[in-house]
Amino acid sequence: MLLTAGQQPNLLSNYYDRIIGDNIQKNADEDFLDRFSIASDCVQYYITVPPVIRNIPIIRRYTKYLHNNLMWTRNYACNLVKERRKEIKNLGIGEKSASNVLNILLPSNGIPNENDKISLTDEEIGDNIVEMFSEGIDSPSNTLAFIIHCVGANPDVERSIIQEIKNVFGDLTDLVITYEDLNKLVYIEAVIKEVLRLRPATLTISRFSAHRDQFDGYEIPSSTQIAINVVGLHRNQNYWNEPENFNPSRFLEDNIGKNYNKNAFMYFGGGLRVCPAKQFAMVQLKMMVVLLYSKYTFEVTTKDPSTNYNVNLQCKELMTRIKHRR
């Protein structure tokens, strides 16, 4: 939320207050994030349940509940855009706004592009913020949980992570992270990719055929929805050596092309509609890995985490023992 809109809700204190049973009143920011906990359910619902079923009287109430949730988040984001526009307008001479996605998007609003068209409306910027919150909360948090699980089950990988952090950042007692340093974390990026191969954030990718076609002897009519089984693709032995094994080294530069086919790795989709936040998500995950493993060690106490299969693969429960690194 801080990187996207420049706001930092007190979610940690709110979380502990809930654990100890304090009766607290959620603020708007916390309510906004809580509503995204059902975002995956909402997407899954609209993808799989046809309109005729959604409007059956006994189901209509749930449909309305999901719709109202979406409208709330959209209205919240639009109001955030309007408030931020006023803040930027009131900046003094020489003052600069904070660096976050919302402030970057705002200057494009109202500025004609080369075709003399307005770039983005307030509503479009708000929709972009909603999308970033939706995918930027659920997917990275689940992927981080799976990273902790996979690394915890492979101590040699954890040692390599710590060594790379020391090589790049030096003294870990006064850690300063820059974008340039994150780009040097080759092994950590390989670990993240291997986790995303085994535990992809997106289980399926759907596309519609633009015209009549044929594939592997099958006739595909025009406008047919085609789904790619990402999990099956990522664990297919025709494309991967020992696909069930956790092996980050397969993604190191010396092994690319030997241990896997780039087209068989679709952790953020592919083609023209690849996830636009692909690079942002990788930076976010690298930063979280550095911050966590520079200070703590994680001992996994369960063989496999409890998962839930929805639009995204969700880690429902992961039992770990956290120790401060000496």
Short mmCIF file of C-alpha atoms in Angstrom, two decimals:
data_model
loop_
_atom_site.label_atom_id
_atom_site.label_comp_id
_atom_site.label_asym_id
_atom_site.label_seq_id
_atom_site.Cartn_x
_atom_site.Cartn_y
_atom_site.Cartn_z
CA MET A 1 0.00 0.00 0.00
CA LEU A 2 2.92 2.32 0.71
CA LEU A 3 4.52 1.73 -2.71
CA THR A 4 1.20 1.90 -4.56
CA ALA A 5 -0.54 4.86 -2.97
CA GLY A 6 1.89 6.28 -0.41
CA GLN A 7 -0.24 5.26 2.57
CA GLN A 8 0.79 3.03 5.46
CA PRO A 9 -2.05 1.62 7.57
CA ASN A 10 -1.34 0.30 11.06
CA LEU A 11 -2.16 -3.28 10.10
CA LEU A 12 0.35 -4.97 12.40
CA SER A 13 -1.01 -3.35 15.55
CA ASN A 14 -4.52 -4.09 14.33
CA TYR A 15 -3.57 -7.76 13.85
CA TYR A 16 -2.21 -8.12 17.39
CA ASP A 17 -5.22 -6.31 18.84
CA ARG A 18 -7.43 -8.91 17.21
CA ILE A 19 -5.34 -11.78 18.60
CA ILE A 20 -5.61 -10.55 22.19
CA GLY A 21 -9.31 -9.81 21.76
CA ASP A 22 -9.34 -6.03 21.95
CA ASN A 23 -12.51 -4.52 20.54
CA ILE A 24 -11.21 -2.06 17.99
CA GLN A 25 -12.72 -0.05 15.19
CA LYS A 26 -11.10 -0.60 11.80
CA ASN A 27 -10.11 2.49 9.89
CA ALA A 28 -10.86 2.91 6.19
CA ASP A 29 -7.42 1.75 5.03
CA GLU A 30 -7.66 -1.49 7.01
CA ASP A 31 -11.20 -2.08 5.80
CA PHE A 32 -9.97 -1.54 2.24
CA LEU A 33 -7.30 -4.24 2.59
CA ASP A 34 -9.66 -6.63 4.38
CA ARG A 35 -12.11 -6.44 1.51
CA PHE A 36 -9.43 -7.72 -0.85
CA SER A 37 -9.30 -10.96 1.10
CA ILE A 38 -12.38 -11.98 -0.89
CA ALA A 39 -11.09 -10.62 -4.22
CA SER A 40 -9.98 -14.04 -5.48
CA ASP A 41 -13.35 -15.53 -4.56
CA CYS A 42 -15.03 -12.73 -6.48
CA VAL A 43 -12.94 -13.27 -9.63
CA GLN A 44 -13.47 -17.02 -9.44
CA TYR A 45 -17.21 -16.50 -9.03
CA TYR A 46 -17.61 -14.27 -12.08
CA ILE A 47 -15.42 -16.53 -14.22
CA THR A 48 -17.12 -19.82 -13.37
CA VAL A 49 -20.73 -18.90 -12.55
CA PRO A 50 -22.84 -17.84 -15.57
CA PRO A 51 -25.20 -14.84 -15.24
CA VAL A 52 -28.31 -17.03 -15.29
CA ILE A 53 -27.09 -18.82 -12.16
CA ARG A 54 -25.96 -15.64 -10.41
CA ASN A 55 -29.49 -14.23 -10.58
CA ILE A 56 -31.26 -17.21 -9.03
CA PRO A 57 -33.05 -15.78 -5.95
CA ILE A 58 -31.19 -17.95 -3.44
CA ILE A 59 -27.80 -16.97 -4.95
CA ARG A 60 -28.60 -13.36 -5.84
CA ARG A 61 -27.79 -12.14 -2.32
CA TYR A 62 -24.23 -13.48 -2.56
CA THR A 63 -23.86 -11.94 -6.03
CA LYS A 64 -24.93 -8.58 -4.61
CA TYR A 65 -22.49 -8.98 -1.71
CA LEU A 66 -19.57 -9.47 -4.10
CA HIS A 67 -20.73 -6.63 -6.35
CA ASN A 68 -21.02 -4.22 -3.42
CA ASN A 69 -17.53 -5.18 -2.30
CA LEU A 70 -16.13 -4.36 -5.74
CA MET A 71 -17.98 -1.04 -5.84
CA TRP A 72 -16.67 -0.10 -2.39
CA THR A 73 -13.05 -0.69 -3.38
CA ARG A 74 -13.52 1.18 -6.66
CA ASN A 75 -15.12 4.18 -4.95
CA TYR A 76 -12.38 4.19 -2.31
CA ALA A 77 -9.68 4.25 -4.99
CA CYS A 78 -11.42 7.03 -6.94
CA ASN A 79 -11.69 9.17 -3.79
CA LEU A 80 -8.02 8.49 -3.09
CA VAL A 81 -7.16 9.79 -6.57
CA LYS A 82 -9.16 12.99 -6.02
CA GLU A 83 -7.60 13.63 -2.60
CA ARG A 84 -4.09 13.03 -3.89
CA ARG A 85 -4.71 15.42 -6.80
CA LYS A 86 -5.60 18.16 -4.31
CA GLU A 87 -2.46 17.45 -2.26
CA ILE A 88 -0.23 17.71 -5.34
CA LYS A 89 -1.97 20.93 -6.42
CA ASN A 90 -1.26 22.50 -3.01
CA LEU A 91 2.46 21.69 -3.06
CA GLY A 92 4.68 24.71 -2.66
CA ILE A 93 7.22 25.91 -5.22
CA GLY A 94 10.11 23.46 -5.40
CA GLU A 95 8.28 20.80 -3.39
CA LYS A 96 8.03 17.32 -4.89
CA SER A 97 5.41 14.67 -4.28
CA ALA A 98 6.42 11.29 -2.84
CA SER A 99 7.50 8.56 -5.23
CA ASN A 100 4.72 5.98 -5.53
CA VAL A 101 2.61 4.50 -8.31
CA LEU A 102 -0.40 6.76 -7.75
CA ASN A 103 1.67 9.94 -7.93
CA ILE A 104 3.35 8.67 -11.09
CA LEU A 105 -0.01 7.97 -12.76
CA LEU A 106 -1.63 11.26 -11.80
CA PRO A 107 0.43 13.63 -14.01
CA SER A 108 -0.73 11.67 -17.06
CA ASN A 109 -4.32 12.61 -16.34
CA GLY A 110 -5.37 15.50 -18.51
CA ILE A 111 -2.17 15.62 -20.57
CA PRO A 112 -2.84 14.97 -24.28
CA ASN A 113 -0.78 12.25 -25.90
CA GLU A 114 0.53 12.23 -29.46
CA ASN A 115 -2.97 11.39 -30.76
CA ASP A 116 -4.46 14.36 -28.87
CA LYS A 117 -6.39 12.07 -26.55
CA ILE A 118 -6.53 12.25 -22.78
CA SER A 119 -4.25 9.57 -21.34
CA LEU A 120 -6.13 8.45 -18.21
CA THR A 121 -9.28 9.56 -16.42
CA ASP A 122 -9.64 9.58 -12.64
CA GLU A 123 -11.77 6.43 -12.90
CA GLU A 124 -9.14 4.65 -14.99
CA ILE A 125 -6.39 5.58 -12.54
CA GLY A 126 -8.61 4.33 -9.71
CA ASP A 127 -9.17 1.04 -11.52
CA ASN A 128 -5.41 0.65 -11.93
CA ILE A 129 -4.91 1.22 -8.21
CA VAL A 130 -7.60 -1.37 -7.40
CA GLU A 131 -5.91 -3.89 -9.69
CA MET A 132 -2.51 -3.23 -8.10
CA PHE A 133 -3.91 -3.65 -4.61
CA SER A 134 -5.77 -6.81 -5.62
CA GLU A 135 -2.78 -8.58 -7.16
CA GLY A 136 -0.15 -6.83 -5.06
CA ILE A 137 -1.50 -8.12 -1.76
CA ASP A 138 -2.59 -11.69 -2.42
CA SER A 139 0.01 -13.08 -4.82
CA PRO A 140 3.24 -11.77 -3.20
CA SER A 141 2.16 -12.76 0.32
CA ASN A 142 1.33 -16.31 -0.78
CA THR A 143 4.54 -16.60 -2.81
CA LEU A 144 6.58 -15.40 0.17
CA ALA A 145 5.01 -18.11 2.34
CA PHE A 146 5.95 -20.75 -0.24
CA ILE A 147 9.50 -19.33 -0.41
CA ILE A 148 9.84 -19.73 3.36
CA HIS A 149 8.58 -23.31 3.10
CA CYS A 150 10.84 -24.36 0.21
CA VAL A 151 13.94 -22.67 1.61
CA GLY A 152 13.26 -24.00 5.09
CA ALA A 153 13.20 -27.53 3.71
CA ASN A 154 16.55 -26.97 1.93
CA PRO A 155 19.21 -25.60 4.34
CA ASP A 156 21.85 -25.46 1.59
CA VAL A 157 19.64 -23.04 -0.35
CA GLU A 158 19.24 -20.86 2.74
CA ARG A 159 23.02 -20.75 3.21
CA SER A 160 23.46 -19.66 -0.41
CA ILE A 161 20.84 -16.92 0.06
CA ILE A 162 22.62 -15.56 3.14
CA GLN A 163 25.97 -15.64 1.37
CA GLU A 164 24.63 -13.69 -1.61
CA ILE A 165 23.06 -11.09 0.68
CA LYS A 166 26.42 -10.64 2.45
CA ASN A 167 28.28 -10.43 -0.86
CA VAL A 168 25.98 -7.71 -2.21
CA PHE A 169 25.17 -5.67 0.91
CA GLY A 170 28.17 -6.33 3.14
CA ASP A 171 27.44 -5.44 6.77
CA LEU A 172 23.90 -6.61 7.55
CA THR A 173 23.62 -4.50 10.71
CA ASP A 174 23.11 -1.34 8.66
CA LEU A 175 21.24 -2.64 5.62
CA VAL A 176 20.50 -0.15 2.85
CA ILE A 177 18.64 -1.61 -0.15
CA THR A 178 18.82 -0.01 -3.59
CA TYR A 179 17.30 -1.06 -6.90
CA GLU A 180 20.78 -1.53 -8.37
CA ASP A 181 21.73 -3.92 -5.55
CA LEU A 182 18.53 -5.92 -5.99
CA ASN A 183 19.47 -6.51 -9.63
CA LYS A 184 22.66 -8.20 -8.41
CA LEU A 185 20.73 -10.88 -6.49
CA VAL A 186 20.98 -13.53 -9.19
CA TYR A 187 20.66 -16.56 -6.92
CA ILE A 188 17.74 -15.14 -4.93
CA GLU A 189 15.92 -14.44 -8.21
CA ALA A 190 16.56 -18.06 -9.22
CA VAL A 191 15.08 -19.23 -5.89
CA ILE A 192 11.98 -17.09 -6.41
CA LYS A 193 11.51 -18.42 -9.95
CA GLU A 194 11.89 -22.03 -8.80
CA VAL A 195 9.27 -21.47 -6.09
CA LEU A 196 6.95 -19.92 -8.69
CA ARG A 197 7.51 -22.93 -10.93
CA LEU A 198 6.45 -25.38 -8.23
CA ARG A 199 3.87 -23.10 -6.61
CA PRO A 200 2.68 -20.71 -9.35
CA ALA A 201 0.52 -17.80 -8.25
CA THR A 202 -1.81 -18.39 -11.21
CA LEU A 203 -3.03 -21.94 -11.75
CA THR A 204 -4.56 -21.42 -15.18
CA ILE A 205 -4.30 -18.86 -17.97
CA SER A 206 -7.24 -18.41 -20.33
CA ARG A 207 -7.40 -16.94 -23.82
CA PHE A 208 -10.02 -16.79 -26.59
CA SER A 209 -9.16 -17.95 -30.09
CA ALA A 210 -9.27 -15.03 -32.54
CA HIS A 211 -10.14 -17.29 -35.47
CA ARG A 212 -10.67 -20.92 -36.40
CA ASP A 213 -7.51 -22.95 -35.86
CA GLN A 214 -6.11 -26.43 -35.40
CA PHE A 215 -3.77 -27.69 -32.69
CA ASP A 216 -2.38 -31.19 -32.27
CA GLY A 217 -5.17 -32.61 -34.40
CA TYR A 218 -7.94 -30.75 -32.56
CA GLU A 219 -10.21 -28.28 -34.35
CA ILE A 220 -10.58 -25.03 -32.42
CA PRO A 221 -13.57 -22.88 -33.46
CA SER A 222 -13.35 -19.10 -33.41
CA SER A 223 -14.04 -17.39 -30.03
CA THR A 224 -13.34 -20.58 -28.07
CA GLN A 225 -11.97 -20.18 -24.56
CA ILE A 226 -8.70 -22.08 -24.12
CA ALA A 227 -7.17 -22.66 -20.68
CA ILE A 228 -3.51 -23.47 -20.05
CA ASN A 229 -2.78 -25.74 -17.09
CA VAL A 230 0.14 -23.81 -15.59
CA VAL A 231 0.81 -26.35 -12.82
CA GLY A 232 0.91 -29.22 -15.30
CA LEU A 233 3.15 -27.24 -17.65
CA HIS A 234 5.59 -26.34 -14.87
CA ARG A 235 5.91 -29.98 -13.79
CA ASN A 236 5.97 -31.59 -17.22
CA GLN A 237 9.01 -33.86 -17.57
CA ASN A 238 9.08 -33.17 -21.31
CA TYR A 239 10.24 -29.63 -20.54
CA TRP A 240 11.96 -29.92 -17.16
CA ASN A 241 14.72 -32.11 -15.75
CA GLU A 242 13.49 -33.72 -12.52
CA PRO A 243 10.46 -31.41 -12.38
CA GLU A 244 9.35 -32.44 -8.87
CA ASN A 245 12.69 -31.46 -7.30
CA PHE A 246 13.35 -28.01 -5.87
CA ASN A 247 16.43 -26.87 -7.79
CA PRO A 248 16.99 -23.08 -8.09
CA SER A 249 20.21 -23.59 -10.07
CA ARG A 250 18.14 -24.49 -13.14
CA PHE A 251 17.39 -20.77 -13.46
CA LEU A 252 20.98 -19.57 -13.25
CA GLU A 253 22.30 -18.03 -16.45
CA ASP A 254 24.69 -20.89 -17.24
CA ASN A 255 21.82 -23.38 -17.20
CA ILE A 256 19.17 -21.45 -19.13
CA GLY A 257 18.29 -23.40 -22.24
CA LYS A 258 19.74 -26.59 -20.78
CA ASN A 259 17.38 -27.27 -17.88
CA TYR A 260 14.22 -25.58 -19.07
CA ASN A 261 12.38 -24.07 -22.02
CA LYS A 262 11.43 -20.41 -21.52
CA ASN A 263 8.03 -21.01 -23.14
CA ALA A 264 7.30 -23.68 -20.52
CA PHE A 265 7.63 -21.16 -17.69
CA MET A 266 4.53 -18.97 -17.38
CA TYR A 267 4.67 -17.72 -13.81
CA PHE A 268 3.32 -14.30 -14.85
CA GLY A 269 1.60 -15.33 -18.07
CA GLY A 270 3.14 -14.54 -21.42
CA GLY A 271 2.79 -12.76 -24.73
CA LEU A 272 1.16 -9.35 -25.14
CA ARG A 273 -0.97 -9.88 -22.04
CA VAL A 274 1.84 -10.82 -19.68
CA CYS A 275 1.33 -9.46 -16.15
CA PRO A 276 2.28 -5.74 -16.30
CA ALA A 277 3.55 -5.92 -12.70
CA LYS A 278 5.99 -8.75 -13.45
CA GLN A 279 9.13 -6.73 -12.75
CA PHE A 280 7.53 -4.87 -9.84
CA ALA A 281 6.56 -8.16 -8.19
CA MET A 282 10.08 -9.57 -8.59
CA VAL A 283 11.59 -6.46 -6.97
CA GLN A 284 9.05 -6.69 -4.16
CA LEU A 285 9.80 -10.37 -3.50
CA LYS A 286 13.58 -9.84 -3.61
CA MET A 287 13.29 -7.02 -1.11
CA MET A 288 11.19 -9.12 1.27
CA VAL A 289 13.63 -12.06 1.03
CA VAL A 290 16.57 -9.76 1.84
CA LEU A 291 14.80 -8.10 4.77
CA LEU A 292 13.71 -11.42 6.27
CA TYR A 293 16.74 -13.64 5.73
CA SER A 294 19.26 -10.97 6.72
CA LYS A 295 17.78 -11.00 10.23
CA TYR A 296 15.93 -14.29 10.74
CA THR A 297 16.09 -18.00 10.08
CA PHE A 298 12.93 -20.02 9.47
CA GLU A 299 12.52 -23.61 10.60
CA VAL A 300 9.58 -25.30 8.89
CA THR A 301 7.66 -27.52 11.32
CA THR A 302 5.23 -29.07 8.82
CA LYS A 303 6.03 -31.07 5.70
CA ASP A 304 3.60 -29.26 3.41
CA PRO A 305 1.67 -26.01 3.91
CA SER A 306 -2.11 -26.01 3.88
CA THR A 307 -3.25 -24.59 0.53
CA ASN A 308 -6.42 -23.43 -1.12
CA TYR A 309 -6.93 -23.59 -4.89
CA ASN A 310 -8.81 -20.61 -6.24
CA VAL A 311 -7.94 -18.19 -9.03
CA ASN A 312 -4.61 -17.93 -7.24
CA LEU A 313 -2.81 -20.60 -5.24
CA GLN A 314 -3.20 -19.56 -1.61
CA CYS A 315 -1.18 -20.63 1.41
CA LYS A 316 -3.76 -20.98 4.16
CA GLU A 317 -1.42 -22.11 6.94
CA LEU A 318 2.33 -22.58 7.29
CA MET A 319 3.78 -23.53 10.66
CA THR A 320 7.33 -22.25 11.16
CA ARG A 321 9.68 -21.49 14.02
CA ILE A 322 11.36 -18.10 13.59
CA LYS A 323 14.73 -17.38 15.19
CA HIS A 324 16.78 -14.21 15.18
CA ARG A 325 19.93 -14.69 13.14
CA ARG A 326 23.11 -14.20 15.17
#
